[in-house]
Short mmCIF file of C-alpha atoms in Angstrom, two decimals:
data_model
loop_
_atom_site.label_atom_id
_atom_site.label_comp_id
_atom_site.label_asym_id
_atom_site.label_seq_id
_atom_site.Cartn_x
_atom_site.Cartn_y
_atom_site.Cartn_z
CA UNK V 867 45.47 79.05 86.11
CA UNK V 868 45.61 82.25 88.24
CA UNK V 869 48.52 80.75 90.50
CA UNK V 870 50.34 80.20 87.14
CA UNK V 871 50.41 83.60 85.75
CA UNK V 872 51.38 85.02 88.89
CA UNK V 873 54.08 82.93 88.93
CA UNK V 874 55.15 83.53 85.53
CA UNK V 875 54.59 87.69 86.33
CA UNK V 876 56.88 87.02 89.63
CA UNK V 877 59.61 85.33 87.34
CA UNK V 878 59.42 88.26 84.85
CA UNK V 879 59.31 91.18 87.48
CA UNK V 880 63.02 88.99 88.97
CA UNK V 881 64.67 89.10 85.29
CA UNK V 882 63.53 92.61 84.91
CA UNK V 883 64.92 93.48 87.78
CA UNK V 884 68.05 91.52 87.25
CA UNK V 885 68.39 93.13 83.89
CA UNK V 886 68.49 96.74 85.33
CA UNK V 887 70.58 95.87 88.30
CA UNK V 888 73.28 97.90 86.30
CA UNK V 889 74.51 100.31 84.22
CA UNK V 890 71.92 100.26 81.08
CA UNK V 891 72.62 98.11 77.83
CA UNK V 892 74.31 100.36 74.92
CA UNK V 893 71.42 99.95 72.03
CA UNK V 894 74.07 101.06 69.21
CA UNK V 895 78.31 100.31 69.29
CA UNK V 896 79.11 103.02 71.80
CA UNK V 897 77.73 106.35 73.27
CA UNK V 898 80.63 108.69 74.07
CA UNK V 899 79.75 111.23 76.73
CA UNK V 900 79.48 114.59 75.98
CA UNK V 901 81.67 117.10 78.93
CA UNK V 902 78.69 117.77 81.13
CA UNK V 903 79.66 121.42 80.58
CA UNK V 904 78.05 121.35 77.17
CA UNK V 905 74.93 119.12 77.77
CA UNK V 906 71.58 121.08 78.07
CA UNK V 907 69.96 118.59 79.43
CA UNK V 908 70.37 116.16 82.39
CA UNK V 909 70.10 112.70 81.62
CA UNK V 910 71.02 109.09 83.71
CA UNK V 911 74.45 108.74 82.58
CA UNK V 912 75.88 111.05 79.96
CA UNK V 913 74.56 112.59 76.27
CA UNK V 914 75.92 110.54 73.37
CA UNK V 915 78.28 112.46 71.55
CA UNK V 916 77.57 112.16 67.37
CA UNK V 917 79.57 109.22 66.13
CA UNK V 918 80.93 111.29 63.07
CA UNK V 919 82.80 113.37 65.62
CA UNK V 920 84.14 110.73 68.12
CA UNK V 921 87.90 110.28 68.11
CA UNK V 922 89.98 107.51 69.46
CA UNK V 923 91.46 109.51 72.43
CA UNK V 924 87.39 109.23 73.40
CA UNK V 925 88.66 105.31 74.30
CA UNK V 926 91.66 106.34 75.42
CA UNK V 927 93.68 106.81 78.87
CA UNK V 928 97.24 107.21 79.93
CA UNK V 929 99.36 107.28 82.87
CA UNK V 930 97.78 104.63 84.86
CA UNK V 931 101.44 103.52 85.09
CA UNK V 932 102.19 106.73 87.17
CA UNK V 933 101.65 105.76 91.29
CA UNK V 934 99.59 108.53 92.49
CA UNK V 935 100.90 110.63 95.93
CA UNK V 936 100.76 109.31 99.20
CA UNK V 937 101.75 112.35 101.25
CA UNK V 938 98.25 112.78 102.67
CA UNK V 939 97.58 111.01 106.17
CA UNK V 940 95.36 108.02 104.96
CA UNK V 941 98.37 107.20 102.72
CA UNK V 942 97.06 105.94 100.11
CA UNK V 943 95.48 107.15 96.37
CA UNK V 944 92.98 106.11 94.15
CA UNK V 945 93.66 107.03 90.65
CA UNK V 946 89.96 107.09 88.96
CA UNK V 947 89.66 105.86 85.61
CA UNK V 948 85.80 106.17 84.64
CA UNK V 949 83.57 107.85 82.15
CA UNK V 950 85.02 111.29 83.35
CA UNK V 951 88.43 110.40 82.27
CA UNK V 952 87.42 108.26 79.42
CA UNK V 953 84.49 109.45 77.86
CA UNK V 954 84.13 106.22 75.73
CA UNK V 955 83.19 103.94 78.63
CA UNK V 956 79.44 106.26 78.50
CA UNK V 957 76.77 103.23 78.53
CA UNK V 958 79.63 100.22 78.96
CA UNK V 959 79.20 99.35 82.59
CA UNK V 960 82.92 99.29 83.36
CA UNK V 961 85.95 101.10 84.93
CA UNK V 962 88.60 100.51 86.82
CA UNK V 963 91.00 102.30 89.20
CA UNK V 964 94.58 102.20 90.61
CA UNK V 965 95.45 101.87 93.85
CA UNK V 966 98.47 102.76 95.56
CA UNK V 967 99.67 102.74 99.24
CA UNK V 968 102.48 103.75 101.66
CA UNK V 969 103.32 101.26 104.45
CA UNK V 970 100.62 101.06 106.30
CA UNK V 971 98.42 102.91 104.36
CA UNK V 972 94.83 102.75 104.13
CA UNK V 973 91.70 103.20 101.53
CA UNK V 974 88.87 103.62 104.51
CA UNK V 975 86.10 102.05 104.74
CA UNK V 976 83.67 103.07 102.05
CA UNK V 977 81.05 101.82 99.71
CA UNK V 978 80.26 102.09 95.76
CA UNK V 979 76.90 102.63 95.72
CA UNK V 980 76.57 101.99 91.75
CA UNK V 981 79.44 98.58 90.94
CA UNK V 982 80.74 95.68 92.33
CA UNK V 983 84.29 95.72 92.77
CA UNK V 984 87.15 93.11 91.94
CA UNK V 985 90.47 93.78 92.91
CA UNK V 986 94.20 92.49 92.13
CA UNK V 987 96.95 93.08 94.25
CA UNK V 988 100.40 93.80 92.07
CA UNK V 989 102.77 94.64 94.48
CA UNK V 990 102.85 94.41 98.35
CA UNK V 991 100.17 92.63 100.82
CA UNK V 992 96.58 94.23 101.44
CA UNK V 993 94.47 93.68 104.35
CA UNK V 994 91.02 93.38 102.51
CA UNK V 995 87.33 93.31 103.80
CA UNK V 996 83.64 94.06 103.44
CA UNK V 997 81.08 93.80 105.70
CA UNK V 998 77.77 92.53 105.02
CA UNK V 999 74.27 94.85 105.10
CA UNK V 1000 72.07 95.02 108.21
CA UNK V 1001 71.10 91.18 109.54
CA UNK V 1002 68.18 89.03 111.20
CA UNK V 1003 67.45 90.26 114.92
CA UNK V 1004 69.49 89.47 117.32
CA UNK V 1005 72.68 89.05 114.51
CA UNK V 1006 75.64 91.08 113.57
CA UNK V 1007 76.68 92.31 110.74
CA UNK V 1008 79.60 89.69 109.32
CA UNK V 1009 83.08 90.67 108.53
CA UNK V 1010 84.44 89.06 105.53
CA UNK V 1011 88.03 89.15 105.40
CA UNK V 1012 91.62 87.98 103.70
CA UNK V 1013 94.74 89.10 103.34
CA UNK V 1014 96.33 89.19 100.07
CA UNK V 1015 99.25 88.96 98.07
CA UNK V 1016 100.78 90.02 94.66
CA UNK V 1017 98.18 87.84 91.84
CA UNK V 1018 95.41 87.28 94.38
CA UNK V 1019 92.21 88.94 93.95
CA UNK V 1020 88.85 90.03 96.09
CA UNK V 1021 85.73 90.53 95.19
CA UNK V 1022 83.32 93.46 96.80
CA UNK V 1023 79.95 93.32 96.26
CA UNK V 1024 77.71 96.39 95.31
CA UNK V 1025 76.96 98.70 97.93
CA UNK V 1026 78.43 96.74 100.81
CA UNK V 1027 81.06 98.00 102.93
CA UNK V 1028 84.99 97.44 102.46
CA UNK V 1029 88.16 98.74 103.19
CA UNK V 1030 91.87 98.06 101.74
CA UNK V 1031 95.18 98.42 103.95
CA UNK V 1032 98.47 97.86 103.58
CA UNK V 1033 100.20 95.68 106.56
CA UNK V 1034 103.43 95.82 104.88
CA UNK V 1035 106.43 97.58 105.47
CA UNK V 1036 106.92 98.05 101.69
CA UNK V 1037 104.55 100.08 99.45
CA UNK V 1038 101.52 98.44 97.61
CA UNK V 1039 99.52 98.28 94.20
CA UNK V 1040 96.44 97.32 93.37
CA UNK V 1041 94.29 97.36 90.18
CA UNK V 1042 90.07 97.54 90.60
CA UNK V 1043 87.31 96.87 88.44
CA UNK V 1044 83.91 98.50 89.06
CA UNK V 1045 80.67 97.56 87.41
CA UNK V 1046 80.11 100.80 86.34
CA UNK V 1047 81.11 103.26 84.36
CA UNK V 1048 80.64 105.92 87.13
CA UNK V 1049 80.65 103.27 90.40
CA UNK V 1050 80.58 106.72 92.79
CA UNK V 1051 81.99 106.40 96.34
CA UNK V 1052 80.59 107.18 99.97
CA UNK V 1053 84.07 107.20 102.05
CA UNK V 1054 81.81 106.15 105.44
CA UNK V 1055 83.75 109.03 108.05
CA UNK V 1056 83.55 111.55 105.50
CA UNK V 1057 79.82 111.78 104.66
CA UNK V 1058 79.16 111.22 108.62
CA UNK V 1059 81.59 113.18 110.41
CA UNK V 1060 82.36 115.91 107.24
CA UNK V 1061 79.43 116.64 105.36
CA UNK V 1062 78.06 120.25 104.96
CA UNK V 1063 75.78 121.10 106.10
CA UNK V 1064 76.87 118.90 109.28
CA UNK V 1065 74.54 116.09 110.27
CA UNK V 1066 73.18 117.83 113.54
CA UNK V 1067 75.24 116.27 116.73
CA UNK V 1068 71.81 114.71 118.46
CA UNK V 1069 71.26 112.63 115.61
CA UNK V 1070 74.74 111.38 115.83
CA UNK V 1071 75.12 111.14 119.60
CA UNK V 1072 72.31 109.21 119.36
CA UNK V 1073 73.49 107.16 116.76
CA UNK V 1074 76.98 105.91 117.96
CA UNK V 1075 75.93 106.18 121.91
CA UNK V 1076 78.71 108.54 122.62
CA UNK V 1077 79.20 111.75 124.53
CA UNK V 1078 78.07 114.66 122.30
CA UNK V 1079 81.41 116.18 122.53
CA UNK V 1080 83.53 113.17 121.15
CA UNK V 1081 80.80 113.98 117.90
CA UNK V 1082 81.83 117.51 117.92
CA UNK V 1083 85.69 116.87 118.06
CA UNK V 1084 85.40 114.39 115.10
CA UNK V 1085 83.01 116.67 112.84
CA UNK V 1086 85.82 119.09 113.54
CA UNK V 1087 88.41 117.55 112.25
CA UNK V 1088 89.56 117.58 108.18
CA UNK V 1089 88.25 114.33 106.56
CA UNK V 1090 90.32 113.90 103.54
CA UNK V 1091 89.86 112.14 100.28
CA UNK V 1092 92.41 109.59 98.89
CA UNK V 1093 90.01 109.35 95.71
CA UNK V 1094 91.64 111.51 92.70
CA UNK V 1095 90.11 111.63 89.11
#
C-alpha cells in the first residue's frame, strides 16, 4: 500500500512539474501587461492591465516585414517581438522573432533560458546547431547540427546552447518561435568575457586553461549585441 502511494505522489510531483515547465496558464481570456514603468509592484511576468481599457493595438505589431541592420560585426539582427513589444502576449507563452543576416553572418552562440525555440529559414541557407548540457564522465558534450534551406525548420530546446550562421554568399531570413512570452537571452561571450562587474581573470584562466592575458585581451574587447527589441 505504501509503495503505491509513493508511486502515485512520484507521478503527481512529474505532472506538476511538467505543468509549470512554462510560462503560467492565463486563468481568464488574456492579461495585457501593464508598461513596467507604471506597475507598483513586481510580479513573475507582468500586471494585467483592466480589460475595459485594453485596445487592439495591445495584440498588435508591425514592421516585422522591415530586415533589421546588419552593419555591426556579428552581421546579423534579431528583431524581438515579445511581451515588451506586444503587450497582449502577457500570460500566453509565445513570441517570436526575426532574423536577418549578411553573408556570412552570425547569431552567436547563446541560450534562452525561459523557451524552446523553432525556427524557419525564408531566404538563404543557415548553418544551425545546439549543443547538449553537461554529460556522463568521461563524455562530451554532443553537437547537434544541420544546415538548412528556405522551408526547413530546427528545433532548439530550452536552455541548451545554439547558434545560427549564414554560409551563403547571399543574405538570409529566418522566422523563430519561443515558448515564452519573454524567452530572455544569455549571448555565451558576452556574459563571460563582457559582463560588469568583470568575472575576475583567475576564475576564468582557470576555467578555459589559458594564459591570463589572452582573458584580459578578450574582456577588453566590445562584445556587441545583435538582439534589438
Amino acid at each position: 500500500m505504501a509503495v503505491g502511494f509513493h508511486i502515485t505522489a512520484a507521478i503527481l510531483m512529474l505532472a506538476f512539474a511538467i505543468v509549470y515547465a512554462s510560462d503560467p496558464s492565463p486563468l481568464q481570456d488574456f492579461c495585457v501587461a501593464i508598461g513596467d514603468a507604471d506597475a507598483n509592484v513586481f510580479v513573475n511576468g507582468k500586471i494585467c492591465k483592466d480589460p475595459k481599457v485594453v485596445k487592439p493595438e495591445d495584440f498588435f505589431f508591425q514592421g516585422l516585414n522591415k530586415p533589421g541592420s546588419l552593419s555591426n560585426p556579428l552581421g546579423s539582427n534579431v528583431t524581438q517581438v515579445n511581451v515588451n513589444q506586444i503587450p497582449g502576449l502577457n500570460t500566453l507563452g509565445i513570441s517570436l522573432a526575426r532574423i536577418d543576416f549578411a553573408p556570412y553572418g552570425l547569431n552567436p552562440p547563446h541560450t534562452h533560458p525561459r523557451a524552446t525555440e523553432i525556427l524557419v529559414v525564408l531566404e538563404g541557407t543557415l548553418l544551425v546547431g545546439f549543443v547538449t548540457s553537461n554529460p556522463a564522465m568521461n563524455m562530451k558534450n554532443r553537437l547537434f547540427t544541420k544546415v538548412l534551406n528556405p522551408g526547413d525548420v530546427f528545433v532548439f530546446p530550452q536552455g541548451l546552447i545554439h547558434f545560427q550562421f549564414n554560409n551563403g554568399k547571399t543574405n538570409a531570413v529566418a522566422i523563430a518561435s519561443l515558448s515564452s512570452q519573454n524567452p530572455g537571452v544569455i549571448t555565451i561571450a558576452n556574459a563571460v568575457f563582457g559582463s560588469d562587474p568583470p568575472i575576475s581573470p583567475a576564475v576564468l584562466t582557470k576555467a578555459f586553461q589559458v594564459d591570463n592575458n589572452v582573458i584580459k585581451y578578450l574582456q577588453s574587447q566590445f562584445w556587441w549585441d545583435n538582439n534589438y527589441p
